[in-house]
Coordinates of C-alpha atoms in Angstrom, one line a residue:
M46 CA 82.8 -33.1 48.6
F47 CA 85.4 -32.4 51.2
W48 CA 83.3 -33.1 54.2
R49 CA 82.5 -36.5 52.8
R50 CA 85.6 -37.4 50.9
K51 CA 88.6 -39.0 52.7
I52 CA 91.7 -36.9 52.5
N53 CA 94.9 -38.8 52.3
H54 CA 97.9 -37.8 54.4
R55 CA 99.7 -36.2 51.4
E56 CA 96.9 -33.9 50.7
L57 CA 96.5 -33.0 54.4
K58 CA 100.2 -32.3 54.6
K59 CA 100.0 -29.8 51.7
L60 CA 97.0 -28.1 53.3
I61 CA 98.8 -27.8 56.7
A62 CA 101.9 -26.4 55.0
V63 CA 99.8 -23.6 53.4
A64 CA 98.0 -23.0 56.7
K65 CA 101.5 -22.5 58.3
G66 CA 102.5 -20.1 55.6
E67 CA 105.2 -22.5 54.4
A68 CA 103.7 -22.9 50.9
P69 CA 101.6 -20.6 48.7
A70 CA 97.8 -20.8 48.6
D71 CA 96.0 -21.2 45.3
L72 CA 94.0 -18.0 46.0
L73 CA 94.2 -15.1 48.4
L74 CA 91.2 -12.8 49.0
A75 CA 93.1 -9.8 50.4
H76 CA 92.1 -6.8 52.4
A77 CA 88.7 -8.1 53.3
K78 CA 86.2 -7.6 56.1
I79 CA 85.4 -11.1 57.2
I80 CA 82.0 -12.1 58.7
N81 CA 82.8 -14.4 61.6
T82 CA 79.6 -16.5 62.0
F83 CA 80.9 -18.1 65.2
T84 CA 81.3 -14.9 67.2
A85 CA 79.2 -12.5 65.2
E86 CA 82.2 -10.3 64.7
V87 CA 83.5 -8.5 61.6
E88 CA 87.3 -8.8 61.4
P89 CA 89.8 -7.5 58.9
G90 CA 92.1 -9.9 57.2
N91 CA 92.9 -12.1 54.2
V92 CA 91.5 -15.5 53.3
A93 CA 93.9 -18.1 52.0
I94 CA 92.3 -20.9 49.9
F95 CA 94.0 -24.2 48.8
D96 CA 92.4 -27.1 46.9
G97 CA 88.9 -25.7 47.6
I98 CA 89.5 -25.4 51.3
I99 CA 90.1 -22.4 53.5
A100 CA 93.7 -22.9 54.7
G101 CA 93.8 -19.9 57.0
V102 CA 92.5 -16.4 57.8
G103 CA 95.2 -13.8 58.5
D104 CA 97.8 -11.3 57.2
Y105 CA 100.6 -13.8 56.7
Y106 CA 99.8 -15.7 53.5
E107 CA 101.0 -15.6 49.9
A108 CA 99.2 -17.1 46.9
R109 CA 99.5 -17.8 43.2
Q110 CA 96.5 -15.6 42.6
V111 CA 95.5 -12.5 44.7
I112 CA 92.2 -10.7 44.5
D113 CA 92.3 -7.4 46.3
L114 CA 88.8 -6.8 47.8
E115 CA 89.6 -3.3 49.0
G116 CA 87.6 -3.6 52.2
K117 CA 84.6 -5.5 50.9
F118 CA 82.9 -8.2 53.0
V119 CA 83.6 -11.9 52.7
I120 CA 80.7 -14.0 53.8
P121 CA 80.1 -17.8 53.9
G122 CA 78.1 -19.1 50.9
L123 CA 74.4 -19.3 51.7
I124 CA 72.7 -22.6 52.6
N125 CA 69.1 -23.0 51.7
G126 CA 68.0 -25.5 54.4
H127 CA 64.7 -26.4 53.0
T128 CA 63.7 -26.0 49.4
H129 CA 62.0 -27.9 46.6
I130 CA 64.3 -27.3 43.7
E131 CA 61.5 -28.3 41.3
S132 CA 59.4 -25.3 42.3
P133 CA 61.0 -22.8 39.9
R134 CA 60.2 -25.3 37.2
R135 CA 63.8 -25.6 36.2
P136 CA 66.0 -28.7 35.7
I137 CA 68.8 -28.8 38.2
G138 CA 71.4 -27.2 35.9
R139 CA 69.1 -24.3 35.1
Y140 CA 68.3 -24.0 38.8
A141 CA 72.0 -23.7 39.6
E142 CA 72.4 -21.0 36.9
A143 CA 69.6 -19.1 38.7
V144 CA 70.6 -19.4 42.4
V145 CA 74.4 -19.6 42.5
P146 CA 74.9 -16.0 41.4
H147 CA 72.7 -15.1 44.4
G148 CA 75.1 -16.7 46.8
T149 CA 73.4 -20.0 47.3
C150 CA 76.3 -22.5 47.4
A151 CA 74.4 -25.4 49.1
V152 CA 70.8 -26.6 49.2
V153 CA 69.0 -29.2 51.2
T154 CA 66.1 -30.8 49.3
D155 CA 64.0 -33.9 49.5
L156 CA 62.9 -34.0 45.8
H157 CA 59.5 -35.3 46.7
E158 CA 57.9 -33.3 43.8
I159 CA 59.6 -35.3 41.0
A160 CA 59.5 -38.5 43.2
N161 CA 55.7 -38.3 43.3
V162 CA 55.7 -38.4 39.5
C163 CA 58.6 -40.7 38.7
G164 CA 59.7 -42.3 41.9
I165 CA 63.3 -43.2 42.5
G166 CA 64.1 -42.6 38.9
G167 CA 63.3 -38.9 39.3
I168 CA 65.6 -38.6 42.3
K169 CA 68.4 -40.4 40.4
Y170 CA 68.0 -38.1 37.4
I171 CA 68.4 -34.9 39.4
M172 CA 71.2 -36.1 41.6
S173 CA 73.2 -37.4 38.7
C174 CA 72.8 -34.1 36.8
A175 CA 73.9 -32.3 39.9
R176 CA 77.4 -33.9 40.2
S177 CA 79.1 -31.5 37.8
L178 CA 77.5 -28.3 39.1
P179 CA 79.1 -25.7 41.3
L180 CA 76.3 -26.2 43.9
D181 CA 76.3 -28.7 46.8
I182 CA 73.1 -30.7 46.8
F183 CA 72.2 -32.6 49.9
L184 CA 69.2 -35.0 49.9
M185 CA 66.7 -35.7 52.6
V186 CA 65.0 -38.9 51.6
P187 CA 61.3 -38.2 50.9
S188 CA 59.1 -39.5 53.7
C189 CA 55.8 -39.0 52.1
V190 CA 55.4 -40.2 48.5
P191 CA 52.5 -39.8 48.2
A192 CA 51.9 -37.2 50.8
T193 CA 48.9 -39.1 52.2
K194 CA 46.6 -42.0 51.2
L195 CA 44.0 -39.4 50.2
E196 CA 45.3 -38.9 46.7
T197 CA 46.8 -40.7 43.8
S198 CA 50.4 -40.2 42.9
G199 CA 52.7 -41.6 40.2
A200 CA 54.9 -43.5 42.6
Q201 CA 55.2 -44.7 46.1
L202 CA 58.4 -44.8 48.3
S203 CA 58.2 -47.5 50.9
A204 CA 60.3 -47.8 54.1
D205 CA 62.6 -50.2 52.1
S206 CA 63.2 -47.3 49.6
V207 CA 64.1 -45.0 52.4
Q208 CA 66.5 -47.5 53.9
A209 CA 68.2 -48.1 50.6
Y210 CA 69.0 -44.4 50.2
L211 CA 70.1 -43.5 53.7
G212 CA 73.7 -44.7 53.2
K213 CA 74.2 -42.9 49.9
E214 CA 76.6 -40.0 49.4
N215 CA 75.2 -36.5 50.4
V216 CA 72.1 -38.1 52.0
L217 CA 71.4 -36.4 55.4
G218 CA 68.2 -37.9 56.8
L219 CA 64.5 -38.0 56.3
G220 CA 62.6 -35.3 54.5
E221 CA 59.7 -33.4 55.9
V222 CA 57.2 -35.7 57.6
M223 CA 54.1 -34.2 56.1
D224 CA 51.6 -36.9 57.1
F225 CA 51.4 -35.9 60.7
P226 CA 48.0 -37.7 61.1
A227 CA 49.9 -41.0 60.2
V228 CA 52.5 -40.2 63.0
L229 CA 49.8 -39.4 65.6
S230 CA 47.8 -42.5 64.7
G231 CA 50.8 -44.8 64.9
D232 CA 50.8 -45.8 61.2
R233 CA 53.3 -48.7 60.9
E234 CA 54.9 -47.7 57.6
M235 CA 55.4 -44.1 58.7
L236 CA 56.9 -45.1 62.1
L237 CA 59.2 -47.6 60.4
K238 CA 60.6 -44.8 58.1
I239 CA 61.2 -42.6 61.2
S240 CA 62.8 -45.4 63.2
L241 CA 65.2 -46.2 60.3
C242 CA 66.6 -42.6 60.6
K243 CA 67.6 -42.8 64.2
G244 CA 70.6 -40.7 64.7
K245 CA 70.0 -38.7 61.5
V246 CA 68.1 -35.5 60.8
I247 CA 64.4 -35.8 60.5
D248 CA 62.6 -32.7 59.1
G249 CA 59.0 -31.9 60.2
H250 CA 55.9 -30.4 58.6
A251 CA 53.4 -29.6 61.3
P252 CA 51.0 -26.7 60.4
G253 CA 49.0 -25.7 63.4
L254 CA 50.0 -28.6 65.6
K255 CA 50.0 -27.6 69.3
G256 CA 49.5 -29.1 72.8
K257 CA 49.4 -32.8 73.1
A258 CA 49.4 -33.4 69.3
L259 CA 52.7 -31.4 69.0
E260 CA 54.2 -33.3 72.0
A261 CA 53.4 -36.6 70.4
Y262 CA 54.8 -35.5 67.0
L263 CA 58.1 -34.4 68.6
A264 CA 58.3 -37.6 70.7
A265 CA 58.7 -39.5 67.4
G266 CA 62.1 -37.8 67.0
I267 CA 61.1 -35.0 64.5
L268 CA 63.4 -32.0 64.8
S269 CA 62.2 -29.0 62.7
D270 CA 59.3 -27.3 61.2
H271 CA 58.8 -24.8 58.3
E272 CA 55.0 -24.5 58.5
S273 CA 54.6 -22.0 61.4
T274 CA 52.4 -19.0 60.4
T275 CA 52.0 -17.2 63.7
L276 CA 54.4 -16.0 66.4
K277 CA 52.5 -18.0 69.1
E278 CA 52.9 -21.2 67.0
A279 CA 56.6 -20.6 66.5
E280 CA 57.3 -19.8 70.1
E281 CA 55.6 -23.0 71.3
K282 CA 57.6 -25.1 68.8
L283 CA 60.8 -23.5 69.9
K284 CA 60.0 -24.1 73.6
R285 CA 59.5 -27.8 72.8
G286 CA 62.9 -28.1 71.1
M287 CA 62.1 -27.8 67.4
Y288 CA 64.4 -25.9 65.0
L289 CA 62.3 -23.1 63.6
M290 CA 62.6 -22.8 59.8
I291 CA 61.4 -19.3 59.0
R292 CA 59.9 -19.5 55.5
E293 CA 59.6 -16.8 53.0
G294 CA 58.7 -18.3 49.7
S295 CA 56.5 -17.3 46.8
S296 CA 53.2 -18.6 48.0
A297 CA 53.8 -18.7 51.8
K298 CA 55.4 -15.6 53.3
N299 CA 55.9 -16.0 57.1
L300 CA 59.0 -13.8 57.7
D301 CA 57.1 -10.8 59.1
A302 CA 55.1 -12.9 61.5
L303 CA 58.0 -15.0 62.8
L304 CA 60.9 -12.6 62.9
P305 CA 60.0 -11.5 66.4
A306 CA 60.7 -15.1 67.6
V307 CA 64.4 -14.6 66.8
S308 CA 66.2 -13.4 70.0
D309 CA 69.6 -13.6 71.7
Q310 CA 68.3 -16.8 73.3
T311 CA 66.6 -18.5 70.4
Y312 CA 68.5 -17.5 67.3
P313 CA 70.8 -20.6 67.2
R314 CA 67.7 -22.7 66.6
C315 CA 66.4 -20.6 63.8
L316 CA 67.2 -20.7 60.1
F317 CA 65.9 -19.1 56.9
V318 CA 64.3 -21.2 54.1
V319 CA 62.3 -20.6 51.0
D320 CA 60.5 -23.9 50.7
D321 CA 58.9 -23.1 47.3
R322 CA 60.2 -20.2 45.2
S323 CA 59.0 -19.4 41.7
C324 CA 61.2 -18.7 38.7
V325 CA 59.8 -15.2 38.6
D326 CA 60.9 -14.5 42.2
L327 CA 64.3 -16.1 41.6
F328 CA 64.8 -13.9 38.6
N329 CA 63.6 -10.7 40.1
D330 CA 64.5 -11.0 43.8
G331 CA 66.8 -13.9 44.3
D332 CA 66.9 -17.0 46.5
I333 CA 67.8 -17.2 50.2
D334 CA 69.6 -13.9 49.7
A335 CA 66.3 -12.2 49.2
V336 CA 65.1 -13.5 52.6
V337 CA 68.3 -12.3 54.3
R338 CA 67.9 -8.9 52.6
K339 CA 64.3 -8.6 53.7
A340 CA 65.1 -9.6 57.3
I341 CA 67.8 -6.9 57.5
G342 CA 65.3 -4.4 56.1
R343 CA 62.9 -5.4 58.9
G344 CA 65.5 -4.6 61.5
L345 CA 67.4 -7.8 62.1
D346 CA 71.1 -7.3 62.7
P347 CA 72.9 -8.1 59.3
V348 CA 75.4 -10.5 60.9
R349 CA 72.6 -12.4 62.7
A350 CA 70.7 -12.6 59.5
I351 CA 73.7 -14.1 57.8
Q352 CA 74.1 -16.6 60.6
L353 CA 70.5 -17.8 60.0
A354 CA 71.4 -18.6 56.4
T355 CA 74.9 -20.1 56.9
I356 CA 76.2 -21.5 60.2
N357 CA 72.8 -22.3 61.7
P358 CA 71.6 -24.6 58.8
A359 CA 75.1 -26.1 58.7
V360 CA 74.9 -27.0 62.4
Y361 CA 71.4 -28.3 62.2
F362 CA 72.2 -30.6 59.3
G363 CA 75.6 -31.7 60.5
L364 CA 77.4 -30.0 57.6
H365 CA 80.5 -29.7 59.7
R366 CA 82.7 -27.9 57.2
F367 CA 80.1 -25.4 55.9
G368 CA 78.8 -22.1 57.0
A369 CA 81.9 -20.3 58.2
V370 CA 85.0 -18.5 57.0
A371 CA 87.5 -20.5 59.0
P372 CA 90.5 -22.9 58.5
G373 CA 89.4 -26.3 57.3
Y374 CA 86.1 -25.1 56.0
I375 CA 84.8 -25.5 52.4
A376 CA 85.7 -22.4 50.5
N377 CA 82.1 -21.6 49.6
L378 CA 82.2 -17.8 49.8
M379 CA 80.7 -14.6 48.5
V380 CA 81.8 -11.0 48.3
I381 CA 79.5 -8.1 48.9
D382 CA 80.2 -4.4 49.4
D383 CA 77.4 -3.4 51.7
L384 CA 75.7 -5.5 54.4
A385 CA 72.4 -3.8 54.3
A386 CA 71.9 -3.8 50.5
F387 CA 73.3 -7.4 50.4
N388 CA 74.1 -7.2 46.7
I389 CA 76.4 -10.1 45.8
E390 CA 79.4 -9.2 43.6
M391 CA 81.3 -12.5 43.5
V392 CA 80.6 -16.2 44.4
F393 CA 83.2 -18.8 45.0
H394 CA 82.3 -22.6 45.1
H395 CA 85.0 -24.8 46.5
G396 CA 87.5 -22.0 45.9
Q397 CA 86.6 -21.4 42.3
L398 CA 85.0 -18.1 41.1
V399 CA 81.6 -19.3 39.7
A400 CA 79.5 -16.1 39.5
K401 CA 80.2 -12.4 39.2
E402 CA 77.9 -9.4 39.2
G403 CA 74.8 -11.6 39.1
K404 CA 75.9 -13.8 36.2
P405 CA 77.0 -17.4 36.3
L406 CA 80.5 -18.2 35.0
F407 CA 79.7 -21.8 34.2
S408 CA 77.7 -23.6 31.5
V409 CA 75.3 -26.5 32.1
D410 CA 74.0 -29.5 30.1
I411 CA 70.4 -30.7 30.2
P412 CA 70.5 -34.4 29.6
K413 CA 67.3 -36.1 28.4
D414 CA 65.6 -39.0 30.1
E415 CA 62.7 -40.6 28.3
D416 CA 61.4 -42.1 31.6
L417 CA 60.7 -38.5 32.7
A418 CA 58.7 -37.6 29.5
H419 CA 55.2 -38.6 28.6
T420 CA 54.0 -38.6 32.2
V421 CA 50.5 -37.2 31.5
N422 CA 48.1 -40.2 31.3
I423 CA 44.4 -39.2 31.5
R424 CA 41.5 -41.5 31.0
P425 CA 39.3 -39.8 28.3
F426 CA 36.2 -38.0 29.7
N427 CA 33.7 -35.5 28.4
I428 CA 32.2 -32.3 29.8
E429 CA 29.4 -34.2 31.6
A430 CA 32.0 -35.5 34.0
L431 CA 32.5 -32.0 35.4
R432 CA 29.0 -31.6 36.5
M433 CA 28.2 -31.2 40.2
A434 CA 24.7 -32.2 41.2
A435 CA 22.9 -29.7 43.4
C436 CA 21.8 -32.2 46.0
E437 CA 22.3 -30.1 49.2
K438 CA 21.3 -26.7 50.3
V439 CA 24.8 -25.6 51.3
Y440 CA 28.3 -26.7 50.3
P441 CA 31.8 -26.6 51.6
I442 CA 34.1 -24.1 49.9
I443 CA 37.9 -23.7 49.9
E444 CA 38.8 -20.1 50.7
V445 CA 42.2 -18.9 49.6
I446 CA 44.2 -16.8 52.1
P447 CA 46.4 -14.3 50.2
G448 CA 50.1 -14.8 51.0
Q449 CA 49.6 -18.2 52.7
I450 CA 49.1 -21.8 51.6
V451 CA 46.7 -22.6 54.4
T452 CA 43.1 -22.2 53.5
K453 CA 39.8 -21.7 55.3
K454 CA 36.7 -23.8 55.1
R455 CA 33.4 -21.9 54.4
I456 CA 29.9 -23.3 54.1
E457 CA 27.6 -21.4 51.7
E458 CA 24.6 -21.8 49.5
M459 CA 25.5 -22.2 45.9
K460 CA 24.2 -21.0 42.6
S461 CA 22.6 -23.8 40.5
E462 CA 21.2 -24.2 37.0
G463 CA 19.2 -27.2 35.8
G464 CA 20.0 -29.1 38.9
F465 CA 23.7 -28.6 38.7
I466 CA 26.0 -26.3 40.7
V467 CA 27.7 -23.6 38.6
S468 CA 30.4 -21.1 39.3
D469 CA 29.1 -17.9 40.9
V470 CA 31.4 -15.2 39.5
D471 CA 29.6 -12.4 41.4
R472 CA 30.5 -14.0 44.7
D473 CA 33.9 -15.1 43.5
I474 CA 33.1 -18.8 44.0
L475 CA 34.5 -20.9 41.2
K476 CA 34.6 -24.6 40.2
L477 CA 37.7 -26.5 41.2
V478 CA 38.7 -29.7 39.4
V479 CA 41.5 -32.3 40.1
V480 CA 42.2 -34.9 37.4
E481 CA 44.4 -37.9 38.1
R482 CA 47.1 -37.9 35.5
H483 CA 49.5 -40.8 36.3
R484 CA 47.6 -44.0 36.0
A485 CA 44.6 -43.0 33.8
S486 CA 42.4 -44.1 36.6
G487 CA 39.6 -41.7 35.7
N488 CA 39.5 -40.2 39.1
L489 CA 38.0 -36.7 39.1
G490 CA 37.7 -34.5 42.2
L491 CA 35.2 -31.7 42.0
G492 CA 34.9 -28.8 44.4
L493 CA 34.5 -25.1 44.9
V494 CA 37.0 -22.3 45.7
K495 CA 36.8 -18.7 46.6
G496 CA 39.5 -16.1 46.2
F497 CA 40.8 -16.2 42.6
G498 CA 38.6 -13.4 41.3
L499 CA 38.3 -14.7 37.7
K500 CA 35.4 -13.1 35.8
T501 CA 35.8 -15.4 32.8
G502 CA 37.9 -18.3 31.6
A503 CA 39.9 -21.0 33.3
M504 CA 43.4 -21.9 34.3
A505 CA 45.0 -25.3 34.9
T506 CA 48.4 -26.7 35.9
S507 CA 50.1 -30.1 36.1
F508 CA 52.5 -28.7 38.7
A509 CA 50.3 -29.3 41.8
H510 CA 51.9 -30.2 45.1
D511 CA 52.6 -33.0 45.9
S512 CA 51.1 -35.7 43.7
H513 CA 51.1 -33.3 40.7
N514 CA 47.8 -34.3 39.3
I515 CA 46.1 -31.7 37.0
V516 CA 44.4 -29.0 39.0
A517 CA 42.0 -26.5 37.2
V518 CA 39.8 -23.6 38.3
G519 CA 37.4 -21.7 36.1
T520 CA 34.2 -19.9 35.6
N521 CA 32.6 -22.5 33.3
D522 CA 33.0 -26.1 32.4
E523 CA 33.8 -25.6 28.7
D524 CA 36.9 -23.5 29.5
I525 CA 38.0 -25.8 32.3
L526 CA 37.8 -28.8 30.0
M527 CA 39.8 -27.0 27.3
A528 CA 42.5 -26.1 29.8
I529 CA 42.8 -29.7 31.0
K530 CA 43.0 -31.0 27.5
G531 CA 45.6 -28.4 26.7
I532 CA 47.8 -29.7 29.4
E533 CA 47.3 -33.2 28.1
R534 CA 48.5 -32.2 24.6
L535 CA 51.5 -30.3 26.1
E536 CA 52.5 -33.4 28.1
G537 CA 52.4 -31.1 31.2
G538 CA 52.5 -27.4 31.8
L539 CA 50.3 -24.4 32.6
V540 CA 47.3 -23.4 30.4
L541 CA 45.0 -20.4 30.4
T542 CA 41.7 -20.5 28.4
S543 CA 38.7 -18.2 27.8
G544 CA 35.9 -18.1 25.3
G545 CA 36.6 -21.6 24.0
E546 CA 40.2 -21.0 23.1
I547 CA 43.7 -21.3 24.7
L548 CA 45.0 -17.8 25.4
D549 CA 48.4 -18.8 26.6
S550 CA 50.5 -21.7 27.9
L551 CA 53.8 -22.8 29.4
P552 CA 55.0 -26.3 28.5
L553 CA 56.7 -28.4 31.2
P554 CA 57.9 -31.5 29.4
I555 CA 60.1 -33.0 32.1
A556 CA 57.7 -35.0 34.4
G557 CA 55.1 -32.3 33.8
L558 CA 57.1 -30.2 36.2
L559 CA 60.1 -28.7 34.5
S560 CA 61.0 -26.6 31.5
T561 CA 64.3 -27.0 29.7
E562 CA 64.3 -23.4 28.4
P563 CA 66.6 -20.6 29.9
L564 CA 65.3 -18.8 33.0
E565 CA 64.6 -15.6 31.2
V566 CA 62.4 -17.4 28.6
V567 CA 60.4 -19.2 31.3
V568 CA 60.0 -16.1 33.4
N569 CA 58.8 -14.1 30.4
K570 CA 56.2 -16.8 29.6
L571 CA 55.0 -17.1 33.2
E572 CA 54.7 -13.3 33.6
N573 CA 52.7 -13.1 30.3
L574 CA 50.5 -15.9 31.6
E575 CA 49.9 -14.1 34.9
R576 CA 49.3 -10.7 33.2
T577 CA 46.7 -12.4 31.0
T578 CA 45.1 -14.0 34.0
I579 CA 44.8 -10.6 35.7
S580 CA 43.1 -9.3 32.5
L581 CA 40.5 -12.0 33.1
G582 CA 39.8 -10.5 36.6
C583 CA 42.1 -12.6 38.7
S584 CA 43.1 -10.8 41.9
L585 CA 45.9 -13.0 43.1
P586 CA 49.6 -11.9 42.4
S587 CA 50.8 -15.5 41.7
P588 CA 47.6 -17.4 40.8
F589 CA 49.3 -20.5 39.3
A590 CA 51.4 -20.9 42.5
V591 CA 48.3 -20.6 44.6
L592 CA 46.5 -23.2 42.4
S593 CA 49.4 -25.6 42.8
F594 CA 48.7 -26.0 46.5
L595 CA 45.0 -26.6 46.5
A596 CA 45.4 -30.3 46.1
L597 CA 47.8 -30.8 48.9
P598 CA 45.9 -32.7 51.7
V599 CA 48.4 -32.0 54.5
I600 CA 47.8 -28.3 54.8
P601 CA 44.7 -27.1 56.7
E602 CA 41.8 -26.6 56.4
L603 CA 40.2 -27.8 53.2
R604 CA 41.7 -29.3 50.1
L605 CA 40.6 -31.2 47.0
T606 CA 42.3 -34.3 45.5
D607 CA 41.5 -36.7 42.7
L608 CA 39.7 -38.8 45.4
G609 CA 37.5 -35.9 46.6
L610 CA 37.3 -33.2 49.2
V611 CA 39.6 -33.5 52.2
E612 CA 39.0 -31.7 55.6
V613 CA 42.6 -31.8 56.8
D614 CA 41.9 -31.0 60.5

């Protein structure tokens, strides 16, 4: 990549000659309306590109190839400043096929999903596969593998692992510091990871932190947060110097609540992210472009919305040659005909046309890696292991909040039969189970959840943030057990059961997280699964996405891991 690679004097001399108009450019985008992300202006002109770099912007260039844009807009390629590229359940090549036609030319990710299953090997696999793609991948070294000590993951990344990766190509800093209790308590290993990243970007993850706790968290050197859910929370974090990542993902949708925080004074410290975006949303709505489009629809000035998805993340992450249409910048560009509609007609990556009219113009290879297969290892257990003794009068219940990944803690009396707690379908309180699947430890977490609406059957997934143990919810133990066993047979995936049979499933053979099939196939299978889930009474629009977060013990208020119930606060 240009911003990393050393340019010899001969290459630099050629670029300068093109910029001076003394030599022809490789490509000229002519008669364009250019979005200037530095000054928020729209200026007419031509964009001259040479060797993947913007040589100049003006009316005085010639080129070997000319594309007449006839007054259409040229915009910098979008930068997704915080996303987990595993969330759409796609290998990196398939992921690129999905997002590049939507204008995403660069992503910043920490790969902690696959690292929790396969460790450094998972990170190496994705980064090696990404080298040949028309998509710039920047890595934030995962800070929390596992997310906390309150769960069992398939791997652990120590401070030594963080240090070993910091000097590698395309590595920007430390990924989201999710274990904020470890920071606040002065945990030695966590503070060592942070101290190793002095002078680099350190991303945060601070849901609900305020007052002295927030001050202490920021004092450690953490710079950003994508977990704000209220305007008050966002404003406090901005006042204390944090960069505000405004998240609009598939499970957590915070744009409407946080958009009022973007003002003439604060916008340079705000950026759009998706965090986790499902393959269905990618297919139907897009990637970061969908967030920009929605923000414009909510009244944000289109040029400002573009700044929050281009120059702002570039500045925050120190990507000095990204995020603008200007001389010396990487020629990651897109062409649109209407700012409000924000429909992307062409996408250029390093000066090459890589997508047109929503279709990728490149092919991908999905290499196999046996170390990422056969990752579901469960100690055998029978249905008796799923029983919950009715020892108390009342029990804690995890309540799902639609459109958010935070949950509420409720205390209620529970229905019991024969001395054991059972799901109470009439009150929408169902059994929740987490099964450790990396080490065959036999760990089983049992709990209760409210908000799914299932009237019959069970659903289970091996894609469960962040340790990716198997998480299942259901109306009865028989269907829950069948769903778990179904995932074991698939070597990872999503399974739906009812009446003692498997109704539908989606295999995820790579680390129990990713499918090798084309996007359209996976989307079709997932949509069929969700339709069938709705037919069983489920009231959530993306039930498997919601289920995938219920075992993440860094999000308030109540979670369930393979080690038991966790009261996060």
